[in-house]
Short mmCIF file of C-alpha atoms and ligand atoms in Angstrom, two decimals:
data_model
loop_
_atom_site.label_atom_id
_atom_site.label_comp_id
_atom_site.label_asym_id
_atom_site.label_seq_id
_atom_site.Cartn_x
_atom_site.Cartn_y
_atom_site.Cartn_z
CA MET A 1 29.74 3.32 -21.01
CA ARG A 2 27.65 6.31 -22.10
CA ASN A 3 26.98 4.62 -25.48
CA ARG A 4 25.91 1.49 -23.69
CA VAL A 5 23.51 3.46 -21.48
CA THR A 6 22.06 5.30 -24.48
CA ARG A 7 21.67 2.01 -26.33
CA LEU A 8 19.97 0.44 -23.30
CA LEU A 9 17.56 3.32 -23.04
CA GLU A 10 16.73 3.13 -26.77
CA LEU A 11 16.28 -0.63 -26.56
CA ASN A 12 13.82 -0.30 -23.72
CA THR A 13 11.80 2.63 -24.99
CA ILE A 14 8.51 1.84 -26.69
CA ASP A 15 6.95 4.65 -28.67
CA LYS A 16 3.58 5.45 -27.03
CA SER A 17 1.92 5.80 -30.48
CA ILE A 18 2.38 2.05 -31.00
CA TYR A 19 -0.05 1.38 -28.17
CA THR A 20 -2.72 3.44 -29.91
CA LYS A 21 -1.96 2.01 -33.35
CA TYR A 22 -2.40 -1.62 -32.23
CA ASP A 23 -4.95 -0.93 -29.49
CA VAL A 24 -2.61 -2.28 -26.84
CA LYS A 25 -3.83 -1.41 -23.33
CA ARG A 26 -0.87 0.42 -21.78
CA GLY A 27 -0.88 -0.25 -18.04
CA LEU A 28 -3.89 -2.53 -18.70
CA ARG A 29 -5.96 0.62 -19.17
CA ASN A 30 -8.59 1.27 -21.87
CA ALA A 31 -8.27 4.39 -24.02
CA ASP A 32 -10.64 6.30 -21.70
CA GLY A 33 -8.46 5.49 -18.68
CA THR A 34 -10.73 2.83 -17.18
CA GLY A 35 -9.10 -0.46 -16.20
CA VAL A 36 -9.25 -3.50 -18.48
CA ILE A 37 -11.54 -6.03 -16.81
CA ALA A 38 -9.17 -8.82 -15.86
CA GLY A 39 -11.17 -10.92 -13.42
CA VAL A 40 -14.27 -11.42 -11.33
CA THR A 41 -14.40 -10.80 -7.59
CA ASN A 42 -16.81 -10.73 -4.65
CA ILE A 43 -14.43 -9.09 -2.21
CA CYS A 44 -14.47 -5.35 -2.68
CA ASN A 45 -15.91 -2.65 -4.90
CA VAL A 46 -14.01 0.55 -5.68
CA ARG A 47 -16.12 3.11 -7.55
CA GLY A 48 -14.90 6.49 -8.75
CA TYR A 49 -16.80 7.25 -11.97
CA TYR A 50 -19.87 6.27 -13.95
CA ILE A 51 -20.32 5.87 -17.67
CA GLN A 52 -22.78 8.11 -19.49
CA ASP A 53 -23.17 7.98 -23.27
CA GLY A 54 -19.91 6.04 -23.42
CA GLU A 55 -18.04 8.73 -21.45
CA ARG A 56 -16.44 8.39 -18.06
CA MET A 57 -18.07 10.85 -15.66
CA PRO A 58 -16.46 11.84 -12.35
CA MET A 59 -18.24 11.12 -9.07
CA ASP A 60 -17.43 10.97 -5.36
CA GLY A 61 -15.65 7.72 -4.63
CA SER A 62 -17.17 4.83 -2.72
CA LEU A 63 -15.62 1.71 -1.25
CA THR A 64 -17.35 -1.45 -0.04
CA TYR A 65 -15.91 -4.55 1.61
CA ARG A 66 -18.10 -7.60 0.81
CA GLY A 67 -20.87 -5.16 -0.10
CA ILE A 68 -20.68 -3.12 3.11
CA ASP A 69 -19.87 0.57 2.83
CA VAL A 70 -16.58 1.21 4.61
CA GLN A 71 -17.85 4.48 5.99
CA LYS A 72 -20.76 2.65 7.67
CA LEU A 73 -18.39 -0.02 8.94
CA VAL A 74 -16.18 2.67 10.50
CA GLU A 75 -19.17 4.50 12.00
CA GLY A 76 -20.36 1.18 13.51
CA PHE A 77 -17.28 0.24 15.48
CA THR A 78 -16.21 3.80 16.36
CA ALA A 79 -19.67 4.49 17.83
CA ASP A 80 -19.12 1.51 20.16
CA ASN A 81 -15.51 2.58 20.85
CA ARG A 82 -14.27 -0.86 19.70
CA PHE A 83 -11.26 -1.72 17.63
CA GLY A 84 -12.40 -2.46 14.08
CA TYR A 85 -9.51 -4.08 12.25
CA GLU A 86 -10.12 -7.65 13.48
CA GLU A 87 -13.80 -7.61 12.53
CA THR A 88 -12.92 -6.03 9.18
CA ALA A 89 -10.42 -8.82 8.55
CA TYR A 90 -13.11 -11.37 9.43
CA LEU A 91 -15.56 -9.70 7.03
CA ILE A 92 -13.03 -9.65 4.19
CA LEU A 93 -11.88 -13.25 4.70
CA PHE A 94 -15.18 -14.92 5.59
CA GLY A 95 -17.69 -12.75 3.71
CA ASP A 96 -19.86 -11.63 6.67
CA LEU A 97 -19.50 -9.51 9.77
CA PRO A 98 -18.81 -11.70 12.82
CA ASN A 99 -21.21 -11.94 15.73
CA GLU A 100 -19.76 -11.55 19.24
CA SER A 101 -18.73 -15.16 19.73
CA GLN A 102 -17.29 -15.48 16.21
CA LEU A 103 -15.29 -12.30 16.77
CA ALA A 104 -13.99 -13.52 20.12
CA ALA A 105 -12.96 -16.88 18.61
CA PHE A 106 -11.24 -15.12 15.70
CA LYS A 107 -9.30 -12.84 18.04
CA ASN A 108 -8.24 -15.88 20.08
CA VAL A 109 -6.80 -17.54 17.00
CA LEU A 110 -4.90 -14.36 16.10
CA HIS A 111 -3.52 -14.16 19.66
CA GLU A 112 -2.42 -17.75 19.52
CA TYR A 113 -0.62 -17.18 16.20
CA LYS A 114 0.98 -13.80 16.90
CA ASN A 115 4.54 -14.96 17.66
CA PRO A 116 6.98 -15.65 14.84
CA PRO A 117 8.49 -19.18 14.92
CA ASP A 118 11.23 -19.82 17.51
CA ARG A 119 14.51 -18.09 16.65
CA PHE A 120 12.96 -16.57 13.52
CA THR A 121 13.89 -13.03 14.58
CA GLU A 122 17.45 -13.99 15.54
CA ASP A 123 18.15 -16.05 12.42
CA ASN A 124 16.34 -14.03 9.77
CA ILE A 125 15.99 -10.46 10.96
CA LEU A 126 18.87 -9.69 13.31
CA SER A 127 21.36 -11.69 11.27
CA ALA A 128 20.57 -9.82 8.04
CA PRO A 129 18.93 -6.48 8.84
CA SER A 130 17.84 -4.19 6.05
CA ARG A 131 17.76 -0.41 5.76
CA ASP A 132 14.36 -0.83 4.16
CA ILE A 133 11.62 -2.46 6.25
CA MET A 134 9.52 -3.42 3.22
CA ASN A 135 12.51 -5.30 1.86
CA LYS A 136 12.94 -7.06 5.21
CA LEU A 137 9.24 -7.89 5.39
CA GLU A 138 9.33 -9.34 1.88
CA ARG A 139 12.34 -11.49 2.74
CA SER A 140 10.78 -12.55 6.05
CA MET A 141 7.69 -13.68 4.18
CA LEU A 142 9.82 -15.90 1.95
CA ALA A 143 11.83 -17.18 4.93
CA LEU A 144 8.63 -18.32 6.69
CA TYR A 145 8.31 -20.99 3.99
CA SER A 146 11.24 -22.87 5.59
CA TYR A 147 9.45 -23.00 8.95
CA ASP A 148 6.31 -24.59 7.53
CA GLU A 149 6.27 -28.38 7.23
CA ASN A 150 3.70 -28.29 4.41
CA PRO A 151 4.23 -24.93 2.74
CA GLU A 152 2.80 -25.67 -0.70
CA LEU A 153 -0.77 -24.90 -1.78
CA SER A 154 -3.09 -27.76 -0.86
CA ASP A 155 -6.63 -27.42 0.55
CA ILE A 156 -8.39 -24.17 1.49
CA ALA A 157 -8.47 -24.95 5.25
CA SER A 158 -4.68 -25.34 5.50
CA GLU A 159 -4.24 -22.29 3.33
CA LEU A 160 -6.46 -20.25 5.65
CA ASP A 161 -4.49 -21.47 8.65
CA LYS A 162 -1.21 -20.25 7.11
CA MET A 163 -2.80 -16.90 6.27
CA LEU A 164 -4.10 -16.34 9.81
CA ARG A 165 -0.63 -17.04 11.19
CA ILE A 166 0.89 -14.53 8.77
CA ILE A 167 -1.74 -11.84 9.49
CA ALA A 168 -1.25 -12.29 13.24
CA MET A 169 2.55 -12.19 13.25
CA CYS A 170 2.97 -9.37 10.71
CA PRO A 171 3.04 -6.51 13.29
CA THR A 172 5.81 -8.29 15.20
CA LEU A 173 7.84 -9.01 12.06
CA ILE A 174 7.69 -5.33 11.15
CA ALA A 175 8.50 -4.16 14.69
CA HIS A 176 11.51 -6.49 14.88
CA ALA A 177 12.72 -5.45 11.40
CA TYR A 178 12.49 -1.83 12.54
CA ALA A 179 14.33 -2.57 15.80
CA ALA A 180 17.15 -4.25 13.83
CA LYS A 181 17.34 -1.35 11.38
CA SER A 182 17.48 1.23 14.19
CA HIS A 183 20.16 -0.76 16.01
CA TYR A 184 22.46 -1.76 13.16
CA PHE A 185 22.08 1.23 10.83
CA ASP A 186 21.11 4.11 13.15
CA ASN A 187 23.23 3.12 16.17
CA LYS A 188 20.28 2.97 18.55
CA SER A 189 19.84 0.53 21.43
CA LEU A 190 18.13 -2.72 20.55
CA TYR A 191 14.63 -3.32 21.99
CA LEU A 192 12.82 -6.48 20.94
CA HIS A 193 9.37 -6.86 22.42
CA ARG A 194 7.19 -9.95 22.44
CA PRO A 195 3.60 -9.13 21.49
CA ASN A 196 1.23 -8.71 24.42
CA ASP A 197 -1.61 -11.23 24.84
CA ASP A 198 -4.29 -8.71 25.77
CA LEU A 199 -3.85 -6.29 22.90
CA SER A 200 -5.44 -5.80 19.48
CA LEU A 201 -3.25 -5.86 16.35
CA ALA A 202 -3.10 -2.05 16.24
CA GLU A 203 -2.23 -1.82 19.93
CA ASN A 204 0.40 -4.51 19.61
CA PHE A 205 2.03 -2.64 16.78
CA LEU A 206 2.39 0.55 18.87
CA TYR A 207 3.42 -1.50 21.90
CA SER A 208 6.15 -3.26 19.89
CA ILE A 209 7.71 -0.31 18.07
CA ARG A 210 8.12 1.84 21.19
CA HIS A 211 10.98 0.98 23.49
CA ASP A 212 8.91 1.85 26.59
CA ASN A 213 5.76 0.09 25.22
CA VAL A 214 3.72 3.20 26.02
CA PHE A 215 0.85 4.42 23.81
CA SER A 216 -2.49 6.10 24.38
CA ALA A 217 -5.95 4.69 23.65
CA GLN A 218 -6.55 7.58 21.21
CA GLU A 219 -3.41 6.67 19.26
CA ALA A 220 -4.36 3.00 19.10
CA HIS A 221 -7.90 3.74 17.89
CA LEU A 222 -6.59 6.08 15.19
CA LEU A 223 -4.08 3.53 14.00
CA ASP A 224 -6.78 0.85 14.02
CA LEU A 225 -8.95 3.09 11.82
CA CYS A 226 -6.05 3.64 9.39
CA MET A 227 -5.62 -0.14 9.22
CA VAL A 228 -9.31 -0.64 8.42
CA LEU A 229 -9.11 1.92 5.60
CA HIS A 230 -6.07 0.19 4.12
CA ALA A 231 -7.30 -3.40 4.51
CA GLU A 232 -8.49 -4.00 0.95
CA HIS A 233 -8.89 -2.24 -2.37
CA GLY A 234 -10.14 -4.54 -5.11
CA GLY A 235 -8.55 -7.06 -7.44
CA GLY A 236 -7.16 -4.55 -9.92
CA ASN A 237 -4.82 -2.65 -7.61
CA ASN A 238 -1.25 -3.54 -8.43
CA SER A 239 -0.33 -5.56 -5.33
CA ALA A 240 -3.60 -7.55 -5.21
CA PHE A 241 -3.26 -8.26 -8.92
CA THR A 242 0.37 -9.33 -8.38
CA CYS A 243 -0.78 -11.64 -5.60
CA ARG A 244 -3.49 -13.04 -7.86
CA CYS A 245 -1.02 -13.51 -10.75
CA VAL A 246 1.40 -15.50 -8.60
CA SER A 247 -1.46 -17.43 -6.95
CA SER A 248 -2.90 -18.35 -10.37
CA THR A 249 0.25 -20.39 -11.05
CA GLY A 250 -0.41 -22.60 -8.02
CA SER A 251 2.61 -21.21 -6.17
CA ASP A 252 2.76 -21.07 -2.36
CA VAL A 253 1.27 -18.36 -0.10
CA TYR A 254 4.69 -17.06 1.01
CA SER A 255 5.76 -16.40 -2.60
CA ALA A 256 2.45 -14.74 -3.45
CA LEU A 257 2.50 -12.42 -0.42
CA ALA A 258 6.19 -11.58 -0.85
CA ALA A 259 5.47 -10.55 -4.46
CA ALA A 260 2.54 -8.40 -3.30
CA ILE A 261 4.78 -6.68 -0.73
CA GLY A 262 7.33 -5.97 -3.47
CA SER A 263 4.61 -4.38 -5.56
CA LEU A 264 3.23 -2.27 -2.72
CA LYS A 265 6.71 -0.91 -1.99
CA GLY A 266 6.76 1.10 -5.24
CA PRO A 267 6.31 4.90 -4.99
CA ARG A 268 3.38 4.86 -7.43
CA HIS A 269 1.60 2.44 -5.10
CA GLY A 270 1.91 2.09 -1.29
CA GLY A 271 5.35 3.72 -1.23
CA ALA A 272 3.59 7.01 -2.02
CA ASN A 273 2.75 7.68 1.66
CA LYS A 274 6.44 8.10 2.47
CA LYS A 275 6.98 10.07 -0.74
CA VAL A 276 4.16 12.48 0.19
CA MET A 277 5.98 13.38 3.39
CA GLU A 278 9.32 13.84 1.56
CA MET A 279 7.55 16.06 -0.99
CA PHE A 280 5.85 17.92 1.81
CA ASP A 281 9.21 18.58 3.52
CA TYR A 282 10.51 19.91 0.21
CA ILE A 283 7.49 22.24 -0.15
CA LYS A 284 7.94 23.50 3.42
CA ARG A 285 11.56 24.39 2.63
CA GLU A 286 10.81 25.97 -0.76
CA VAL A 287 7.76 28.04 0.18
CA SER A 288 8.52 30.90 2.55
CA ASP A 289 4.89 31.97 3.09
CA TRP A 290 2.77 28.82 3.55
CA GLY A 291 -0.44 30.83 3.25
CA ASN A 292 0.51 32.20 -0.18
CA ASP A 293 -1.28 30.21 -2.91
CA GLY A 294 0.94 31.70 -5.65
CA GLN A 295 4.10 30.40 -3.96
CA VAL A 296 2.63 26.96 -3.27
CA ARG A 297 1.41 26.68 -6.83
CA ALA A 298 4.80 27.70 -8.28
CA CYS A 299 6.41 25.02 -6.17
CA LEU A 300 3.94 22.36 -7.41
CA GLU A 301 4.60 23.41 -11.00
CA LYS A 302 8.31 22.96 -10.39
CA ILE A 303 7.67 19.47 -9.00
CA LYS A 304 5.47 18.59 -11.97
CA ARG A 305 8.20 19.75 -14.39
CA GLY A 306 10.59 17.34 -12.66
CA GLU A 307 12.72 20.25 -11.42
CA GLY A 308 11.76 19.93 -7.77
CA GLY A 309 11.00 17.23 -5.21
CA ASP A 310 12.42 13.85 -6.20
CA GLY A 311 12.59 14.84 -9.89
CA SER A 312 10.03 12.21 -10.98
CA GLY A 313 7.43 14.80 -12.08
CA LEU A 314 4.85 13.21 -9.78
CA ILE A 315 2.81 15.14 -7.25
CA TYR A 316 2.53 12.40 -4.66
CA GLY A 317 -0.76 11.70 -2.91
CA ILE A 318 -2.78 13.09 -5.83
CA GLY A 319 -4.59 11.03 -8.46
CA HIS A 320 -5.89 7.50 -8.62
CA ALA A 321 -6.58 4.93 -11.31
CA VAL A 322 -10.28 4.72 -10.35
CA TYR A 323 -11.24 7.61 -8.05
CA THR A 324 -11.93 11.02 -9.55
CA LEU A 325 -13.72 13.63 -7.39
CA SER A 326 -12.72 12.01 -4.10
CA ASP A 327 -11.14 8.96 -2.50
CA PRO A 328 -13.41 7.99 0.44
CA ARG A 329 -10.40 6.82 2.45
CA ALA A 330 -8.75 10.23 2.07
CA VAL A 331 -11.99 11.92 3.14
CA LEU A 332 -12.10 9.85 6.37
CA LEU A 333 -8.38 10.30 7.02
CA LYS A 334 -8.62 14.04 6.50
CA ARG A 335 -11.41 14.25 9.06
CA MET A 336 -9.21 12.41 11.49
CA ALA A 337 -6.15 14.51 10.64
CA ILE A 338 -7.92 17.86 11.29
CA LYS A 339 -8.77 16.90 14.85
CA LEU A 340 -5.37 15.40 15.57
CA ALA A 341 -3.54 18.40 14.02
CA GLU A 342 -5.35 20.75 16.40
CA ASP A 343 -4.55 18.57 19.41
CA LYS A 344 -0.91 18.08 18.49
CA GLY A 345 -0.04 21.58 17.26
CA TYR A 346 0.25 20.72 13.56
CA SER A 347 -2.45 23.10 12.31
CA ASP A 348 -0.10 25.12 10.06
CA GLU A 349 1.22 21.97 8.41
CA PHE A 350 -2.32 20.72 7.95
CA LYS A 351 -3.36 23.99 6.26
CA LEU A 352 -0.39 23.79 3.89
CA LEU A 353 -1.33 20.23 2.97
CA GLU A 354 -4.90 21.40 2.34
CA SER A 355 -3.58 24.10 -0.04
CA VAL A 356 -1.62 21.46 -1.94
CA GLU A 357 -4.75 19.32 -2.14
CA ARG A 358 -6.71 22.29 -3.54
CA LEU A 359 -4.07 23.53 -6.00
CA ALA A 360 -2.54 20.31 -7.33
CA PRO A 361 -5.47 19.18 -9.52
CA ASP A 362 -5.31 22.51 -11.38
CA VAL A 363 -1.55 22.28 -11.85
CA LEU A 364 -1.93 18.75 -13.25
CA SER A 365 -4.75 19.71 -15.59
CA GLU A 366 -2.72 22.62 -16.94
CA ASN A 367 -0.01 20.10 -17.63
CA GLY A 368 -2.28 18.02 -19.88
CA ILE A 369 -3.72 15.55 -17.37
CA ARG A 370 -7.31 15.30 -18.48
CA LYS A 371 -8.73 13.14 -15.72
CA THR A 372 -10.36 14.73 -12.65
CA VAL A 373 -7.93 14.08 -9.80
CA SER A 374 -8.11 14.52 -6.04
CA ALA A 375 -6.20 13.56 -2.90
CA ASN A 376 -5.77 9.80 -2.50
CA VAL A 377 -5.38 7.70 0.67
CA ASP A 378 -1.66 8.42 0.92
CA PHE A 379 -2.09 12.17 0.96
CA TYR A 380 -3.18 12.47 4.61
CA SER A 381 -2.02 9.11 5.98
CA GLY A 382 1.61 10.28 6.20
CA LEU A 383 0.69 13.30 8.33
CA VAL A 384 -1.55 11.15 10.54
CA TYR A 385 1.29 8.65 11.11
CA LYS A 386 3.71 11.49 11.79
CA MET A 387 1.34 12.95 14.37
CA LEU A 388 1.11 9.46 15.90
CA ASP A 389 4.93 9.53 16.22
CA ILE A 390 5.31 6.62 13.84
CA PRO A 391 8.68 6.80 12.06
CA GLU A 392 8.60 7.43 8.30
CA GLU A 393 10.27 4.14 7.40
CA LEU A 394 7.23 2.35 8.88
CA PHE A 395 4.59 4.16 6.81
CA THR A 396 4.57 1.71 3.90
CA PRO A 397 5.05 -1.40 6.10
CA LEU A 398 1.97 -0.28 8.03
CA PHE A 399 0.08 -0.25 4.74
CA ALA A 400 1.36 -3.78 4.01
CA MET A 401 0.43 -5.04 7.48
CA SER A 402 -3.14 -3.77 6.94
CA ARG A 403 -3.48 -4.87 3.30
CA ILE A 404 -2.26 -8.42 3.91
CA VAL A 405 -5.87 -9.40 4.69
CA GLY A 406 -7.06 -8.20 1.29
CA TRP A 407 -4.22 -10.05 -0.46
CA CYS A 408 -5.16 -13.26 1.37
CA ALA A 409 -8.80 -12.95 0.31
CA HIS A 410 -7.76 -12.41 -3.31
CA ARG A 411 -5.40 -15.35 -3.16
CA MET A 412 -8.21 -17.65 -2.00
CA GLU A 413 -10.51 -16.42 -4.74
CA GLU A 414 -7.83 -16.86 -7.38
CA ALA A 415 -6.35 -20.19 -6.26
CA PHE A 416 -9.63 -21.91 -5.39
CA GLY A 417 -12.18 -19.99 -7.47
CA GLN A 418 -10.80 -19.12 -10.89
CA ASN A 419 -8.33 -21.92 -11.32
CA ARG A 420 -6.72 -20.62 -14.50
CA ILE A 421 -3.23 -19.24 -14.93
CA VAL A 422 -3.12 -15.48 -15.69
CA ARG A 423 -1.42 -15.19 -19.03
CA PRO A 424 -2.04 -12.06 -21.14
CA ALA A 425 -0.33 -11.43 -24.50
CA TYR A 426 2.19 -8.84 -25.73
CA LYS A 427 2.34 -7.19 -29.15
CA VAL A 428 5.77 -8.08 -30.57
CA MET A 429 7.67 -5.38 -32.48
CA SER A 430 11.06 -7.10 -32.96
CA VAL A 431 11.96 -8.35 -36.44
CA ASN A 432 13.51 -11.74 -37.03
CA ARG A 433 17.14 -11.80 -38.14
CA GLU A 434 19.90 -14.31 -38.78
CA TYR A 435 22.14 -15.62 -36.01
CA THR A 436 25.74 -14.32 -36.33
CA PRO A 437 28.54 -16.63 -35.14
CA LEU A 438 30.76 -15.13 -32.41
CA GLU A 439 33.82 -14.67 -34.69
CA ASN A 440 31.79 -12.62 -37.20
CA ARG A 441 30.25 -10.12 -34.76
N1 LIG B 1 1.51 13.62 -10.63
C1 LIG B 1 1.99 13.63 -11.89
N2 LIG B 1 1.41 12.96 -12.92
C2 LIG B 1 0.29 12.29 -12.65
C3 LIG B 1 -0.28 12.27 -11.38
C4 LIG B 1 0.38 12.95 -10.34
N3 LIG B 1 -0.08 12.95 -9.10
N4 LIG B 1 -1.41 11.53 -11.42
C5 LIG B 1 -1.55 11.11 -12.68
N5 LIG B 1 -0.51 11.55 -13.44
C6 LIG B 1 -0.27 11.25 -14.84
C7 LIG B 1 -0.03 9.74 -15.03
O1 LIG B 1 1.33 9.41 -14.77
C8 LIG B 1 -0.44 9.53 -16.45
O2 LIG B 1 0.60 9.98 -17.29
P1 LIG B 1 0.98 9.22 -18.67
O3 LIG B 1 -0.26 9.26 -19.48
O4 LIG B 1 2.12 10.00 -19.19
O5 LIG B 1 1.35 7.83 -18.27
C9 LIG B 1 -1.60 10.50 -16.63
O6 LIG B 1 -1.45 11.46 -15.57
C10 LIG B 1 -2.97 9.88 -16.52
O7 LIG B 1 -2.99 9.15 -15.34
P2 LIG B 1 -4.30 8.41 -14.80
O8 LIG B 1 -4.78 7.44 -15.81
O9 LIG B 1 -5.23 9.39 -14.24
O10 LIG B 1 -3.68 7.68 -13.57
P3 LIG B 1 -2.80 6.38 -13.55
O11 LIG B 1 -3.72 5.29 -13.26
O12 LIG B 1 -1.86 6.24 -14.68
O13 LIG B 1 -1.95 6.67 -12.26
C11 LIG B 1 -1.42 6.98 -10.02
C12 LIG B 1 -2.51 6.57 -10.99
C13 LIG B 1 -1.96 6.86 -8.61
C14 LIG B 1 -0.21 6.03 -10.19
C15 LIG B 1 -1.01 8.42 -10.33
O14 LIG B 1 -2.10 9.27 -10.09
C16 LIG B 1 0.20 8.86 -9.52
O15 LIG B 1 1.32 8.55 -9.91
N6 LIG B 1 -0.03 9.59 -8.40
C17 LIG B 1 1.06 9.96 -7.54
C18 LIG B 1 1.55 8.75 -6.73
C19 LIG B 1 0.54 8.35 -5.68
O16 LIG B 1 0.03 9.17 -4.94
N7 LIG B 1 0.25 7.03 -5.59
C20 LIG B 1 -0.64 6.50 -4.58
C21 LIG B 1 -1.87 5.90 -5.18
S1 LIG B 1 -3.04 5.43 -3.93
#
């Protein structure tokens, strides 16, 4: 068995020098770390560096949805004390901010579509619960295909209709998957709530995951803001690109979104928010004096060496493929987290997280990571969700529920705009050899 494992590892290891020798873009990244340009999009712009004299220079990050700065978008709806996710979804899908009547009509459609099909929960969620909610969400997405009389890709209007149904019912699918998990795997009582007609998507999520349906306006507005910040992040991020890849084949919306959910689940992508909190728990146990930079730093070095945390060598919540000096989403989330931490008595935890944010870039650079790194969106989102009493297993599903809008926009652009199958090439290193008949092997 050990020989077989060693052989398998050898067979699947590609010497990194080969990538340089043949100019193969490992991870679809150019030699300077910038992403290979793989498509054209009008949806979102993620900027984290500029090029000067051929060199990548760090800068504060910026994020725009359909050309509108996300920070301005957030300032706009928070100043009016309105929920922002629905109008953000409208902007991302339809290209412009809605006026009052357009927004009202859009919300009505979402309300109308918010319930999963009849018996969907009983037949697909309760009958086969999963310990992992992302897994259940992915399978639910595929199962929805069977409830659609015309599930295949046809015209853009029918495609949009399917997408709006999916966006609207996603909070309920997640809440029901969580209820089933709590009941069947954690021995808790089963509470299944129907979404409430008068609530926004963020409110409905809190309403549905709590057995007593109780939540505060402050909690709902904070969750809504988190959803806005997670709604979209360009065509090159792994899950959007996965969605675009599948969509480029002409496959159906359920397959494309299920694939995107599978991608987001990974700890290097959306799964990092849960991993940040696990890493944070580890640091809290390891470090006796949270205010001591030396101790925190030693702990981060141990994590980087793969001797602490989950052993992967990753400091979760730090670094990004595009952002360098700052991730604008992390900046906004941090602002929100400071206030909430004071109100909820988490100030010490917040300060420890801030020390990790300050020390980690140095630890990484001393370990040969040349790029300027900073806290990413997942660094503070976990603490915010924890302070909102959202269970850890829902952190990544919440990301998926918010990002589904971005995936839908990318699918439309890919399936109706580019109209060419994504098909890159691989450098082949295997050598041809003769076939050996079974009796001679
Ligand atoms: N901890 C340890 N190593 C890290 C790191 C981190 N936080 N961030 C980057 N690196 C490593 C990369 O793995 C890569 O190593 P390699 O050359 O051996 O493959 C090297 O530094 C250069 O990485 P870079 O090009 O800057 O980033 P990337 O695009 O390869 O990776 C992430 C981007 C986000 C996957 C990476 O920063 C990471 O794994 N961060 C932790 C997980 C996380 O927070 N993910 C959420 C993203 S929103």
